Amino acid sequence: MASNDTVYTPVIKKIREEKHDLSYHLASGRAKNFEEYQRIAGKIEGLVSAEELLLEYEKRFIED
């Protein structure tokens, strides 16, 4: 871990990797149908929410 990493860093990194992979999948037109597109878009939305929540907790962790 780098000197400015926190306990949240590995989880945030994994969320960002997953968001990138799913976004690339959609952007490259690989969704087989609209249902798969919706499912993946929902996953991305959930990951965005999780990342925002973790970033807020990380900020609080650093400030305390």
PDB file of C-alpha atoms in Angstrom:
ATOM      1  CA  MET A   1       0.000   0.000   0.000  1.00  0.00           C
ATOM      2  CA  ALA A   2       1.150   3.511  -0.792  1.00  0.00           C
ATOM      3  CA  SER A   3       1.602   5.962   2.052  1.00  0.00           C
ATOM      4  CA  ASN A   4      -1.701   7.735   1.339  1.00  0.00           C
ATOM      5  CA  ASP A   5      -3.765   4.547   0.990  1.00  0.00           C
ATOM      6  CA  THR A   6      -6.501   3.760   3.485  1.00  0.00           C
ATOM      7  CA  VAL A   7      -8.393   0.605   4.349  1.00  0.00           C
ATOM      8  CA  TYR A   8     -10.924   1.700   1.705  1.00  0.00           C
ATOM      9  CA  THR A   9      -8.408   1.990  -1.146  1.00  0.00           C
ATOM     10  CA  PRO A  10      -8.417  -1.662  -2.336  1.00  0.00           C
ATOM     11  CA  VAL A  11     -12.225  -1.806  -2.350  1.00  0.00           C
ATOM     12  CA  ILE A  12     -12.547   1.496  -4.219  1.00  0.00           C
ATOM     13  CA  LYS A  13      -9.952   0.303  -6.729  1.00  0.00           C
ATOM     14  CA  LYS A  14     -11.874  -2.934  -7.331  1.00  0.00           C
ATOM     15  CA  ILE A  15     -15.151  -1.038  -7.775  1.00  0.00           C
ATOM     16  CA  ARG A  16     -13.504   1.257 -10.339  1.00  0.00           C
ATOM     17  CA  GLU A  17     -12.089  -1.716 -12.245  1.00  0.00           C
ATOM     18  CA  GLU A  18     -15.492  -3.393 -12.344  1.00  0.00           C
ATOM     19  CA  LYS A  19     -17.181  -0.155 -13.477  1.00  0.00           C
ATOM     20  CA  HIS A  20     -14.592   0.218 -16.229  1.00  0.00           C
ATOM     21  CA  ASP A  21     -15.034  -3.369 -17.424  1.00  0.00           C
ATOM     22  CA  LEU A  22     -18.830  -3.123 -17.487  1.00  0.00           C
ATOM     23  CA  SER A  23     -18.764   0.281 -19.196  1.00  0.00           C
ATOM     24  CA  TYR A  24     -16.383  -1.037 -21.825  1.00  0.00           C
ATOM     25  CA  HIS A  25     -18.668  -4.011 -22.397  1.00  0.00           C
ATOM     26  CA  LEU A  26     -21.610  -1.691 -23.081  1.00  0.00           C
ATOM     27  CA  ALA A  27     -19.629   0.855 -25.083  1.00  0.00           C
ATOM     28  CA  SER A  28     -18.262  -1.835 -27.373  1.00  0.00           C
ATOM     29  CA  GLY A  29     -21.787  -3.007 -28.203  1.00  0.00           C
ATOM     30  CA  ARG A  30     -21.404  -6.420 -26.620  1.00  0.00           C
ATOM     31  CA  ALA A  31     -24.749  -6.473 -24.833  1.00  0.00           C
ATOM     32  CA  LYS A  32     -26.708  -9.316 -26.426  1.00  0.00           C
ATOM     33  CA  ASN A  33     -30.084  -7.640 -25.957  1.00  0.00           C
ATOM     34  CA  PHE A  34     -31.831  -4.779 -24.221  1.00  0.00           C
ATOM     35  CA  GLU A  35     -32.388  -6.799 -21.048  1.00  0.00           C
ATOM     36  CA  GLU A  36     -28.657  -7.436 -20.688  1.00  0.00           C
ATOM     37  CA  TYR A  37     -27.989  -3.764 -21.384  1.00  0.00           C
ATOM     38  CA  GLN A  38     -30.409  -2.760 -18.615  1.00  0.00           C
ATOM     39  CA  ARG A  39     -28.919  -5.270 -16.169  1.00  0.00           C
ATOM     40  CA  ILE A  40     -25.374  -4.043 -16.767  1.00  0.00           C
ATOM     41  CA  ALA A  41     -26.452  -0.396 -16.585  1.00  0.00           C
ATOM     42  CA  GLY A  42     -28.059  -1.179 -13.223  1.00  0.00           C
ATOM     43  CA  LYS A  43     -24.851  -2.792 -11.995  1.00  0.00           C
ATOM     44  CA  ILE A  44     -22.885   0.285 -13.017  1.00  0.00           C
ATOM     45  CA  GLU A  45     -25.378   2.502 -11.206  1.00  0.00           C
ATOM     46  CA  GLY A  46     -25.008   0.402  -8.061  1.00  0.00           C
ATOM     47  CA  LEU A  47     -21.227   0.502  -8.271  1.00  0.00           C
ATOM     48  CA  VAL A  48     -21.302   4.291  -8.640  1.00  0.00           C
ATOM     49  CA  SER A  49     -23.436   4.546  -5.498  1.00  0.00           C
ATOM     50  CA  ALA A  50     -21.129   2.190  -3.593  1.00  0.00           C
ATOM     51  CA  GLU A  51     -18.046   4.114  -4.696  1.00  0.00           C
ATOM     52  CA  GLU A  52     -19.556   7.444  -3.628  1.00  0.00           C
ATOM     53  CA  LEU A  53     -20.488   6.001  -0.246  1.00  0.00           C
ATOM     54  CA  LEU A  54     -17.035   4.548   0.308  1.00  0.00           C
ATOM     55  CA  LEU A  55     -15.345   7.788  -0.743  1.00  0.00           C
ATOM     56  CA  GLU A  56     -17.464   9.653   1.813  1.00  0.00           C
ATOM     57  CA  TYR A  57     -16.509   7.173   4.544  1.00  0.00           C
ATOM     58  CA  GLU A  58     -12.866   7.384   3.505  1.00  0.00           C
ATOM     59  CA  LYS A  59     -13.003  11.176   3.765  1.00  0.00           C
ATOM     60  CA  ARG A  60     -14.467  10.904   7.275  1.00  0.00           C
ATOM     61  CA  PHE A  61     -11.825   8.293   8.195  1.00  0.00           C
ATOM     62  CA  ILE A  62      -9.020  10.619   7.101  1.00  0.00           C
ATOM     63  CA  GLU A  63     -10.485  13.662   8.858  1.00  0.00           C
ATOM     64  CA  ASP A  64     -10.911  11.854  12.206  1.00  0.00           C
TER      65      ASP A  64
END
